[in-house]
XYZ file of C-alpha atoms in Angstrom:
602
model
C -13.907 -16.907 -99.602
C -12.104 -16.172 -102.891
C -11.757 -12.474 -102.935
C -12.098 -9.652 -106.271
C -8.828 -7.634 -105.989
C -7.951 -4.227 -108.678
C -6.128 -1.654 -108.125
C -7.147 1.305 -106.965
C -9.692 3.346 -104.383
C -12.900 2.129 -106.079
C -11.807 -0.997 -106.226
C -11.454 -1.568 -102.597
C -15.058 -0.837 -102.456
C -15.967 -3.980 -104.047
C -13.183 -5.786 -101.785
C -15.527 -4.347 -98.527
C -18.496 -5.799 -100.321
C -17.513 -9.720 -99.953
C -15.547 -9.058 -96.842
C -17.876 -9.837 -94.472
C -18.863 -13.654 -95.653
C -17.031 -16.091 -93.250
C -15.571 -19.484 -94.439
C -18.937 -21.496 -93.743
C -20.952 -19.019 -96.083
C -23.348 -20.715 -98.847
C -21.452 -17.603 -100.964
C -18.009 -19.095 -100.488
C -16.853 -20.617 -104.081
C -14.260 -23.580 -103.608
C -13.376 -23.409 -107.547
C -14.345 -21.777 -110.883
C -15.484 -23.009 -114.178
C -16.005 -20.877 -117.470
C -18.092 -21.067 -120.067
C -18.385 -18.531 -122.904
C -17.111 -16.269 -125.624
C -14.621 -13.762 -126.206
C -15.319 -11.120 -123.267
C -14.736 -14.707 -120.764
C -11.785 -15.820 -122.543
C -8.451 -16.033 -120.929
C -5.952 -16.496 -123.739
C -7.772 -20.467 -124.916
C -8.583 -19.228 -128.592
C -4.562 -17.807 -128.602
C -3.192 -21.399 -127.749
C -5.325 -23.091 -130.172
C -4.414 -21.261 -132.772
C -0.518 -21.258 -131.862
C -0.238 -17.792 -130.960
C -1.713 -15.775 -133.826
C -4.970 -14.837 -132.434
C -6.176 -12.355 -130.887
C -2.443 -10.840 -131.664
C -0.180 -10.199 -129.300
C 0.217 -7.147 -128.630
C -1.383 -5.220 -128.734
C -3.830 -7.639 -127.417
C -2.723 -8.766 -123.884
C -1.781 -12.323 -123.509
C -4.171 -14.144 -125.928
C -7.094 -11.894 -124.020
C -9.700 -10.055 -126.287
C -8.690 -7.308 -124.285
C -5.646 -5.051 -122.873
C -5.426 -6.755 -119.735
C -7.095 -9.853 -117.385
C -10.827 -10.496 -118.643
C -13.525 -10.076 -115.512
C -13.453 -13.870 -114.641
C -9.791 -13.726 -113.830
C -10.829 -11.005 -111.174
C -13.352 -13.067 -109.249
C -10.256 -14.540 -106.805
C -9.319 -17.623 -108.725
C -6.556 -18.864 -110.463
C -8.239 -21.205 -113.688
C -6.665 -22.795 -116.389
C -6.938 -22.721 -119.895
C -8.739 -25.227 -121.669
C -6.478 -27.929 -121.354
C -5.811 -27.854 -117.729
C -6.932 -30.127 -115.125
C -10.708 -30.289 -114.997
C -10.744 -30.764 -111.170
C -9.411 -27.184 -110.418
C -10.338 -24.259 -111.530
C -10.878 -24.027 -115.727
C -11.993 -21.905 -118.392
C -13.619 -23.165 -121.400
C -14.257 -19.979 -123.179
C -13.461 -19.309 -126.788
C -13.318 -16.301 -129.016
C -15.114 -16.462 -131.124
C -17.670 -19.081 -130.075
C -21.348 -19.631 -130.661
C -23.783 -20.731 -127.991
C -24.479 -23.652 -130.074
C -22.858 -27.430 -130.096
C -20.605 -27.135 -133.356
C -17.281 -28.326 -132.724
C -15.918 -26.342 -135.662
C -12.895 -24.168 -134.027
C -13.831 -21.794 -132.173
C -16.339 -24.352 -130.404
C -19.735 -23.519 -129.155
C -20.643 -23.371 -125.802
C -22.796 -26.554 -125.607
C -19.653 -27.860 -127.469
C -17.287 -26.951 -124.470
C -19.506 -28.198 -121.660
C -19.177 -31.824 -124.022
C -15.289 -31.181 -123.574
C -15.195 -30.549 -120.298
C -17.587 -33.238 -119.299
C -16.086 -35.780 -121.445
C -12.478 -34.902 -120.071
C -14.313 -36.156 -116.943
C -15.129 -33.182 -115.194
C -17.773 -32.938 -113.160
C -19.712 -30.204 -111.311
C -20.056 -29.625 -107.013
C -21.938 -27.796 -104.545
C -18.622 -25.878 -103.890
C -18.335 -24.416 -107.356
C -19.090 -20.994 -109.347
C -20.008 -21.710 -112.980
C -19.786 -18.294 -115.102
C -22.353 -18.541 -118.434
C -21.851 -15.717 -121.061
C -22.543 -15.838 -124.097
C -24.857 -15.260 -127.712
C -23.019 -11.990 -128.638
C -21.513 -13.931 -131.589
C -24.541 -15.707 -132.654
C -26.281 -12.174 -132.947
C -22.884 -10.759 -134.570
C -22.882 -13.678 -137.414
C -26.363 -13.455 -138.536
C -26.552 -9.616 -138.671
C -25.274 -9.381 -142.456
C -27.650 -11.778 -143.763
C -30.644 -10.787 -141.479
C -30.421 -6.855 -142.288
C -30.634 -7.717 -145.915
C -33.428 -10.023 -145.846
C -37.350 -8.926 -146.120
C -38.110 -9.183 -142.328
C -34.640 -8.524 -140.624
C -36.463 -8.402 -136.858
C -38.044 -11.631 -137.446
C -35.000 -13.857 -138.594
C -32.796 -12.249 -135.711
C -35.336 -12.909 -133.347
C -35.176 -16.241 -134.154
C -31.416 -15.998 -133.796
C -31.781 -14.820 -130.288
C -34.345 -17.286 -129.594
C -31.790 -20.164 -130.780
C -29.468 -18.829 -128.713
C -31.094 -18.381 -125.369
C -32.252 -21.725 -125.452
C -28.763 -22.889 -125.991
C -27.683 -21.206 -122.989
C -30.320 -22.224 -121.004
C -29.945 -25.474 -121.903
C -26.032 -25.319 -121.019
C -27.357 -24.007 -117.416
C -29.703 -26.699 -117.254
C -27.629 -29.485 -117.682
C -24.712 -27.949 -115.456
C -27.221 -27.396 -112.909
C -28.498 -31.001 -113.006
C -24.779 -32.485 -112.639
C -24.789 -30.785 -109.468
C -23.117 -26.948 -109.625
C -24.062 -25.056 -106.552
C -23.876 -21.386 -108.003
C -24.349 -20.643 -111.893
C -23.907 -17.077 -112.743
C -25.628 -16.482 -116.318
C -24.789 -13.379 -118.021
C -27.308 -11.531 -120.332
C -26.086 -9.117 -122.813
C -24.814 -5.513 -122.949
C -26.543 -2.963 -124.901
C -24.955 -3.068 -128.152
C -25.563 0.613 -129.797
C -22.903 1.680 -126.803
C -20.431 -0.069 -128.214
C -17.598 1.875 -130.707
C -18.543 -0.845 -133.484
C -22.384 -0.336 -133.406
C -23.017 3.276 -131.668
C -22.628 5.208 -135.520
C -23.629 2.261 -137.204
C -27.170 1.411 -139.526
C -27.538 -1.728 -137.540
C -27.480 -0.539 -134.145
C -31.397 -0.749 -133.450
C -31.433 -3.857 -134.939
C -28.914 -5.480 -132.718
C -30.500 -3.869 -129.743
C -33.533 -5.130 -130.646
C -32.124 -8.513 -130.793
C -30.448 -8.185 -127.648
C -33.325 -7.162 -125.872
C -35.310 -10.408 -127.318
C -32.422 -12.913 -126.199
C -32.119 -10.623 -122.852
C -36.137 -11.012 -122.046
C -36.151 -15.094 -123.311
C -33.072 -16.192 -121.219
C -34.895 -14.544 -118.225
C -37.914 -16.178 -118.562
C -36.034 -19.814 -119.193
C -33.800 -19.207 -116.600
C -36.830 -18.412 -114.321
C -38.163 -21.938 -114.929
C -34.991 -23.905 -115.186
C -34.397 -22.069 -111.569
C -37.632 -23.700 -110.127
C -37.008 -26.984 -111.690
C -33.228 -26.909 -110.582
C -33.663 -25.949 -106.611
C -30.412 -27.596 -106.375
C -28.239 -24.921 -107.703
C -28.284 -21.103 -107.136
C -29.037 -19.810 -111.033
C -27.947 -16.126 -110.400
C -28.472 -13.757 -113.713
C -25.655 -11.138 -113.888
C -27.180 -8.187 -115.944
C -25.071 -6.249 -117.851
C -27.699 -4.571 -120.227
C -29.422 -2.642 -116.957
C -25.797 -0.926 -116.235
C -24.642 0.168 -119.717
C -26.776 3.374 -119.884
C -25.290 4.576 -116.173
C -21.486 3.815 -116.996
C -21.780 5.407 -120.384
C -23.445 8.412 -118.886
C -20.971 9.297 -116.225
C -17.541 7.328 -117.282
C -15.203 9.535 -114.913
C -17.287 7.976 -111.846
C -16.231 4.776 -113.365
C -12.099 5.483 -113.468
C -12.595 5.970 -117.302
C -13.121 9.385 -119.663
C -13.855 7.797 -122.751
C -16.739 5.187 -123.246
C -17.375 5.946 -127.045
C -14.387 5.048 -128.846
C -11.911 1.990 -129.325
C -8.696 2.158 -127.998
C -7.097 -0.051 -131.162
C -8.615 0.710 -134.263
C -6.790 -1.737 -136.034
C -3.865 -0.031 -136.473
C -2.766 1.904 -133.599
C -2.998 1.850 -129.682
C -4.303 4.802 -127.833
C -1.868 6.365 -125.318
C -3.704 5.513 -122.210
C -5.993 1.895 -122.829
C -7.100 2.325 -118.737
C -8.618 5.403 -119.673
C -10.849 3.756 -122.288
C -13.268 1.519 -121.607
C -13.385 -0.709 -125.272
C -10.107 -1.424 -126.311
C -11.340 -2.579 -129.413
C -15.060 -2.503 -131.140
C -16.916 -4.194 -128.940
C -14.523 -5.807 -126.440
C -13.566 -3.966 -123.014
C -10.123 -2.451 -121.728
C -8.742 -3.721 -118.744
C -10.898 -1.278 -116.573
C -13.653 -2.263 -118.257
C -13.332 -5.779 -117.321
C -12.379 -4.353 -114.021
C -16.319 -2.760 -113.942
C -17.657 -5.815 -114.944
C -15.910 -7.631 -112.099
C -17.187 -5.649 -109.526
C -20.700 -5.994 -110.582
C -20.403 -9.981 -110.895
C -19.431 -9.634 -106.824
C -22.574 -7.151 -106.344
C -24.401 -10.362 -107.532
C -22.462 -13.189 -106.255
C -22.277 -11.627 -102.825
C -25.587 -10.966 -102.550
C -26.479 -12.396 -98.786
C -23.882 -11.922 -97.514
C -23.620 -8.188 -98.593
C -26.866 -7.884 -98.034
C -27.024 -9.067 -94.357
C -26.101 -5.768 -92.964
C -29.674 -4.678 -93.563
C -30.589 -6.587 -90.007
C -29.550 -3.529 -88.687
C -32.962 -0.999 -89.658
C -35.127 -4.228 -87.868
C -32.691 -4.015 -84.926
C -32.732 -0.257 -84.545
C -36.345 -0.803 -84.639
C -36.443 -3.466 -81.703
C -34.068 -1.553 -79.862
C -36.416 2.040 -79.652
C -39.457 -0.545 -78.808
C -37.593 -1.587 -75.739
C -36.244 1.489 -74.448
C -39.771 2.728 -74.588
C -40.914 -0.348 -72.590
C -38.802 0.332 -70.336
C -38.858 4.580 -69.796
C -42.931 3.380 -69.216
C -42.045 0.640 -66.682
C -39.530 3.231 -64.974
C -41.817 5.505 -64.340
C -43.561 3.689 -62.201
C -40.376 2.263 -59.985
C -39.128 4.948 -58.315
C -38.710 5.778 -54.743
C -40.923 9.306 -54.287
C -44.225 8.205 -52.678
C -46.823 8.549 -54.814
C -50.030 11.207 -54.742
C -53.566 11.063 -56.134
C -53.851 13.391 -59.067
C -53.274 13.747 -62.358
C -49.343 15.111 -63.814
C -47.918 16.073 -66.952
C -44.117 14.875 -67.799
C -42.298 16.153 -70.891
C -38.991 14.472 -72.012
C -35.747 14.930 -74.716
C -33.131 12.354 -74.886
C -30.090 11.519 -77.265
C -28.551 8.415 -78.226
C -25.863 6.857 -79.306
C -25.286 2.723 -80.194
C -21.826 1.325 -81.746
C -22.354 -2.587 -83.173
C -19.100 -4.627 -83.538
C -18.950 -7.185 -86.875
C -20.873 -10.231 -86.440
C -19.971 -12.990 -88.878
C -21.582 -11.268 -91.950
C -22.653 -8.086 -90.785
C -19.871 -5.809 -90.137
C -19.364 -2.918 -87.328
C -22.120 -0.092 -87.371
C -22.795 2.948 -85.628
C -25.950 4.683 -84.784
C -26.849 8.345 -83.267
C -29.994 9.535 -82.786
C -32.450 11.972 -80.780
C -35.883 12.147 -79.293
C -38.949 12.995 -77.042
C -41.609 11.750 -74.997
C -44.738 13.011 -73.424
C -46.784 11.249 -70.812
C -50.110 11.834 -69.059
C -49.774 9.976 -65.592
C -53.031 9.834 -63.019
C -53.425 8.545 -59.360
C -56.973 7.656 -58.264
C -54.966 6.644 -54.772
C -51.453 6.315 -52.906
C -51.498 2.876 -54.323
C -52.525 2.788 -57.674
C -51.266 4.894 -60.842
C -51.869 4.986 -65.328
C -49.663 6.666 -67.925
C -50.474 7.226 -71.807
C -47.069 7.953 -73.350
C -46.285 8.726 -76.745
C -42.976 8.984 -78.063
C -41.399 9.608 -80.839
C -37.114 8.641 -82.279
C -35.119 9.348 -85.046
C -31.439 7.435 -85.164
C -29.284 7.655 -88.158
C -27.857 4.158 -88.907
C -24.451 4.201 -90.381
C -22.324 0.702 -91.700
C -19.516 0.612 -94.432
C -22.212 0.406 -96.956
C -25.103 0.764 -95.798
C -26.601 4.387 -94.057
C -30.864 4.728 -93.304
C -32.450 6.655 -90.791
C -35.203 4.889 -88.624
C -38.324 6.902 -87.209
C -40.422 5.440 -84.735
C -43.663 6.601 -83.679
C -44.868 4.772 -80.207
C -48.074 4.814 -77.634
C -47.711 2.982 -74.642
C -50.155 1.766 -72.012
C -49.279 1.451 -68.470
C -50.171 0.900 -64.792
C -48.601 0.313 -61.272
C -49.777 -0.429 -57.977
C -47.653 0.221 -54.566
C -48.372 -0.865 -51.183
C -47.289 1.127 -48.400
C -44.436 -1.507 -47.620
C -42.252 -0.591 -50.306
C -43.555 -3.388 -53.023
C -44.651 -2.614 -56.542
C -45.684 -3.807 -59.632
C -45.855 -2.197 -63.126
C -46.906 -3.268 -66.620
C -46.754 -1.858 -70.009
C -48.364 -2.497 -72.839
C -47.051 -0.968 -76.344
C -47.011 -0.338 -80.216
C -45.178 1.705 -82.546
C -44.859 2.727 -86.469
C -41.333 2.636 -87.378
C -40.545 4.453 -91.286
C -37.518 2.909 -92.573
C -36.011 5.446 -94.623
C -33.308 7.124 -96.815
C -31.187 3.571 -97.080
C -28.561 3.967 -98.940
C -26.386 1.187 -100.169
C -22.957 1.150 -101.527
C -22.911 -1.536 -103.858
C -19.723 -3.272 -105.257
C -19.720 -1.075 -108.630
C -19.154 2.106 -106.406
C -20.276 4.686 -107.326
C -23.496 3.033 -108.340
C -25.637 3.452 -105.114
C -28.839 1.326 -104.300
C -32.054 3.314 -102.542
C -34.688 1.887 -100.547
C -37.073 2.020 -98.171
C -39.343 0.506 -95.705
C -41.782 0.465 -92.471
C -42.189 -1.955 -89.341
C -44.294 -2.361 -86.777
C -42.975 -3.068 -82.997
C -45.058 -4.345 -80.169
C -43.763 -5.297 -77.222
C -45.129 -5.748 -73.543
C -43.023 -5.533 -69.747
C -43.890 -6.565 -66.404
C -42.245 -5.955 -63.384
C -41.858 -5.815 -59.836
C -39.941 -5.025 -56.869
C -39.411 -3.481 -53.198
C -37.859 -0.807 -51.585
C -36.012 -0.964 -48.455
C -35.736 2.466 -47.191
C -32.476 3.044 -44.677
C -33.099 6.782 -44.107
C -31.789 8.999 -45.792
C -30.659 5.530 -48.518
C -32.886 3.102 -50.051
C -32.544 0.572 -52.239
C -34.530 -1.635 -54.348
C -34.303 -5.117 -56.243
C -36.557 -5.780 -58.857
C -37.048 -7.961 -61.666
C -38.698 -7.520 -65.141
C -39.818 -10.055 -68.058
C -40.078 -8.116 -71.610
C -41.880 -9.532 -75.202
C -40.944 -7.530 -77.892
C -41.216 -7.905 -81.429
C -40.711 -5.451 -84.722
C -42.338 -7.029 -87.999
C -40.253 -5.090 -90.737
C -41.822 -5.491 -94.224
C -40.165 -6.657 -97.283
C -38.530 -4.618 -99.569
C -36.125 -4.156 -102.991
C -33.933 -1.624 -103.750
C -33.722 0.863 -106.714
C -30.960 0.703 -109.125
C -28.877 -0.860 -111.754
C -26.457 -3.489 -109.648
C -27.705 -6.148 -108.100
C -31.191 -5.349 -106.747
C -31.458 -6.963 -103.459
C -34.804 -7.840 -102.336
C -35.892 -8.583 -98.371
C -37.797 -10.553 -97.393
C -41.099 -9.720 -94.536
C -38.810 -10.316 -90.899
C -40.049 -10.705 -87.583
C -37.473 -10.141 -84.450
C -38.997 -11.071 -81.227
C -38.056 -12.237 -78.001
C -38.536 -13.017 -74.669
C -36.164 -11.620 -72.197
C -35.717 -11.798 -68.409
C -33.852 -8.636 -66.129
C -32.726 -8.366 -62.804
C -31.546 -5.135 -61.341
C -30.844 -3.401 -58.078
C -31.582 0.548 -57.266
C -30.034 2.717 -54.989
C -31.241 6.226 -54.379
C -29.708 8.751 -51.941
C -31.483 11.943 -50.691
C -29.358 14.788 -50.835
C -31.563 17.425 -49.266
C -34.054 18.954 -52.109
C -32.302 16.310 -54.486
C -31.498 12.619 -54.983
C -29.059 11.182 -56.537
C -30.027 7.754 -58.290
C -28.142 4.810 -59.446
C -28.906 1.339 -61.217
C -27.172 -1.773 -62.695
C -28.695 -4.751 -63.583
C -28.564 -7.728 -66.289
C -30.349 -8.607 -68.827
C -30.704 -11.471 -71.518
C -33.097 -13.540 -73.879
C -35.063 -16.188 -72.670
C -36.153 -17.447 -75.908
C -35.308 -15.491 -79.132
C -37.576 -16.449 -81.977
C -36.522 -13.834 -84.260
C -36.464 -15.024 -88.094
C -33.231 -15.533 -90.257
C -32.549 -12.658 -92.781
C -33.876 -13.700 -96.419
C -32.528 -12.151 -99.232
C -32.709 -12.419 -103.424
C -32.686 -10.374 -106.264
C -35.430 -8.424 -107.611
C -36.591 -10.144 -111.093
C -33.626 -12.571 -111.316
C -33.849 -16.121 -110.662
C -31.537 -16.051 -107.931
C -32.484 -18.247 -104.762
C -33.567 -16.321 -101.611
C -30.782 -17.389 -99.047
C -30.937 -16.984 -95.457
C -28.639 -15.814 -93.153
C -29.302 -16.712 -89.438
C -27.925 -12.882 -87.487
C -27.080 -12.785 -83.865
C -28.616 -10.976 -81.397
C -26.050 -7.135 -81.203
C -26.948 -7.211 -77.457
C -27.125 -10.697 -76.297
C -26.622 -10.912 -72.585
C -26.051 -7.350 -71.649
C -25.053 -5.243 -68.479
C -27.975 -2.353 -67.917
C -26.404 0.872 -66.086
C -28.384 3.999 -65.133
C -27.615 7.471 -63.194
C -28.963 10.555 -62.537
C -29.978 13.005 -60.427
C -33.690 14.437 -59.544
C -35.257 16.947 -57.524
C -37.932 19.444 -57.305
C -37.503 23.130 -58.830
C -40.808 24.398 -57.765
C -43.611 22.713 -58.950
C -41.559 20.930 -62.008
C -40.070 17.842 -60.801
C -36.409 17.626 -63.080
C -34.761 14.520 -63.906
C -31.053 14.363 -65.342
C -30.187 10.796 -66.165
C -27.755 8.770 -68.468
C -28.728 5.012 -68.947
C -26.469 2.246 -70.578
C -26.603 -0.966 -71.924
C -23.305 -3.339 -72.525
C -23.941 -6.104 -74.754
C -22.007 -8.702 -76.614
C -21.759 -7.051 -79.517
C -22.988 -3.461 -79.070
C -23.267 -0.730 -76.308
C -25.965 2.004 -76.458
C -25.860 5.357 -74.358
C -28.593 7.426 -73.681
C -28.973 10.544 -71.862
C -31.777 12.824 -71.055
C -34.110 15.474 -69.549
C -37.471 14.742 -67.699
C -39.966 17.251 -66.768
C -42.888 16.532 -64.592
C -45.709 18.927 -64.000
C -48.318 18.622 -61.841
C -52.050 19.451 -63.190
């Protein structure tokens, strides 16, 4: 996958953010094509006019800018307008309209004809970047402001030009692209040209007319065009956040042109507008790392499998704390007992395809009512209750689950048993945080689930003395239905889709337990894997944007997995203590837990 690449600490941020997608990724780009104005334009309006505009320097290279413009920071290598149209090219102009006039600079429509009638032609394997209208709004200002209803004939201005840019994604989009990324405009009163200026609430007012109609066309070019992936980049939702905290950004002044016509400013990376309404360098750097936020979107987004597995993963260790219960060797006695619990956790995930390596620590408690009506047969009510703090390179939430189980055993006096649970639990997805590509900008969100799950098992005990042992076998359903969710804030919004994990898995395990006189020393490994996982992909778009939801199909962390338990017991006068570690070895993730039991006779 073509990969964003700046200098600097933040900047490696956004690296981390499109790390994860492997080679057969739907979000892997195989070329780039550009379409647009001056902030897109990589030096074609400086060749057609031999060299004399933009100037340069103090402009950089032909760029409207002081350094690369954001689509040379999206990992590929285009060429200007004359290149060959099977690689990588940029059409963009200075200068240019979003209409069909061929008069230098051309119009957007106009360069799609070029590039089209050059022969080029559009695949599944290739990014399309759309931005443009600025300089239809920038042209018919004058006029407009001076006219008896200036909101009226610039409306109409930005409703020209929104359909022209719709109509440019349209017609890419039915030649074939598979990803267009449409741009909508920035908020013009932040710029140095407009902020002071008479006209400023006009041209935001226009902006926000062309902003609002390209979303609704692109929203119904989208349905008609399943085809391609129409993804809208918005820059207008960020403007307010860079402005108001520019050092967070890399930059300390977001109000004033670095050229002014005249002169250069002593530090252009510390600026963000180099000129009047064109970005610096950095600021094309900013703008870069938000088009991966959105371009990324599954793939980024895929580490969020890890709340439903967090989920699925307290579901079964209740299951099976319910089913153990019921297992061990110590005879059993009518009556009714009391047992109390604590426990700590700990769970380390290693990358899988999308979803990179994760970590997860967490603490709980249980408390059971257990009663005997004989020797043979025994019930338990649990409830429990777990907290884990999930942690991933950008993505940290903290899952509580509340659970009730149901359970029973009977035991003959030969040594065999057989237990079954039956469970549910609330689990509050909360305090996700994500780190999106335009660090520091971080996304919220939050969410619930609901786990059920059900065990069975049984087994015998062979008793040698002062040594037993005991094979046993266990089938477990579990499933956690996490609802959808978006999240809050001003990159790309990723929105989740409802998810349902559930499987089917089968254990076998053997048990050794040795009396030592007042205490017994326990022991347990076993193996266990899926005998049908159902569990849906991960589906992910982005809130209010016409974005396809994608799916992402996410392996099981655990897979087939060695089970390891130890501990010792023993009585400490009426209170029956447990000490006891259990451990399970996955494919790609190991979880350790550790804990206290008290059982009290009533």
């Amino acid at each position: 996958m073509p990969r964003f690449v700046t200098g600097g600490a933040v900047a490696a941020l956004a690296l981390a953010a499109c790390a994860f997608a492997g080679a057969a990724s739907a979000q892997s780009y195989d070329r780039l094509v550009v379409f647009g104005d001056s902030l897109s334009d990589n030096g074609n309006l400086y060749l057609a006019t031999g060299g004399t505009t933009p100037l340069s320097p103090p402009y950089y290279q032909g760029r409207f800018s002081s350094g690369p413009v954001w689509t040379e920071l999206l990992g590929f290598n285009a060429a200007n307008f004359m290149g060959p149209v099977t690689g990588s090219i940029n059409y963009a102009f200075g200068g240019s309209r979003t209409d069909a006039s061929t008069t230098p600079p051309p119009g957007m429509l106009a360069q799609l004809g070029a590039y089209t009638g050059r022969g080029g032609q559009f695949g599944q394997g290739d990014l399309i970047t759309v931005l443009g209208g600025a300089n239809d709004i920038f042209q018919a200002l004058p006029s407009a402001a001076t006219s008896s209803a200036p909101l009226a004939a610039m409306n109409a201005v930005a409703n020209a030009a929104s359909t022209n840019v719709n109509a440019l994604v349209n017609s890419v989009a039915g030649a074939g692209a598979g990803t267009i990324l449409v741009s909508n405009l920035p908020k013009l009163s932040l710029t140095p040209q407009f902020r002071n200026s008479p006209a400023a609430g006009l041209a935001d007012a226009t902006v926000g007319t062309f902003n609002g109609g390209l979303l609704t066309k692109l929203t119904a070019t989208a349905a008609a065009r399943p085809g391609s992936n129409i993804i809208l980049l918005d820059l207008f939702k960020v403007g307010d956040t860079i402005a108001a905290n520019p050092q967070q950004f890399g930059v300390t002044n977001v109000t004033d042109a670095c050229f002014n016509g005249v002169t250069v400013c002593a530090n252009p990376s510390s600026y963000f507008y180099f000129d009047g309404v064109h970005p610096t360098a950095t600021g094309h750097q900013i703008i870069a790392r938000l088009a991966t936020d959105y371009l990324y979107y599954a793939d980024t987004g895929a580490q969020a499998t890890l709340a439903g597995e967090t989920a699925f993963r307290h579901r079964e260790d209740a299951l099976d704390a319910a089913s153990e219960a019921f297992s061990g060797r110590q005879a059993w006695t009518r009556g009714v007992s009391l047992t109390g619990s604590a426990m700590v956790d700990s769970a380390d995930y290693d990358a899988r395809g999308v979803v990179g390596d994760a970590s997860s620590d967490g603490w709980g408690g249980r408390i059971a009512l257990e009663a005997g009506p004989s020797e043979t047969m025994r019930f338990g009510l649990a409830g429990t209750a777990r907290v884990s703090d999930v942690e991933s390179q950008m993505l940290t939430f903290e899952v509580e689950s509340f659970g009730l189980d149901l359970y029973a055993g009977w035991r003959a006096p030969s040594g065999v048993f057989v237990n079954g649970v039956v469970g549910v639990a609330r689990d509050n997805i909360d305090d996700m945080k994500r780190v999106t590509s335009l660090a520091p900008i971080v996304h919220t969100a939050e969410t619930t689930a609901v786990s059920t799950g059900a065990r069975l098992q049984a087994g015998t005990w062979f008793d040698m003395g002062g040594f037993a042992l005991s094979p046993r076998a266990a089938l477990s359903w579990t499933s956690s239905q996490v609802d959808g969710y978006f999240e809050q804030g001003v990159a790309a919004q990723y929105e989740y889709q409802d998810r349902d994990l559930k499987a089917l898995s089968g254990e076998v395990a053997l048990r050794a337990e040795a009396d030592l006189g007042g205490f017994a020393l326990f022991a347990e490994g076993g193996y266990r894997d899926a005998l049908d996982d159902s569990s849906d992909p991960l589906r992910i778009g982005i809130h209010n944007n016409p974005a396809q939801v994608l799916e992402r199909e996410i392996e099981d962390p655990f897979g087939a997995q060695v089970l390891a338990s130890a501990g010792l017991e023993g009585e400490v006068g009426p209170v029956r203590v447990t000490v006891g570690y259990r451990g399970r070895f996955g494919d790609h993730a190991d979880s350790h837990m550790g804990g206290v039991q008290l059982r009290l006779p009533l």
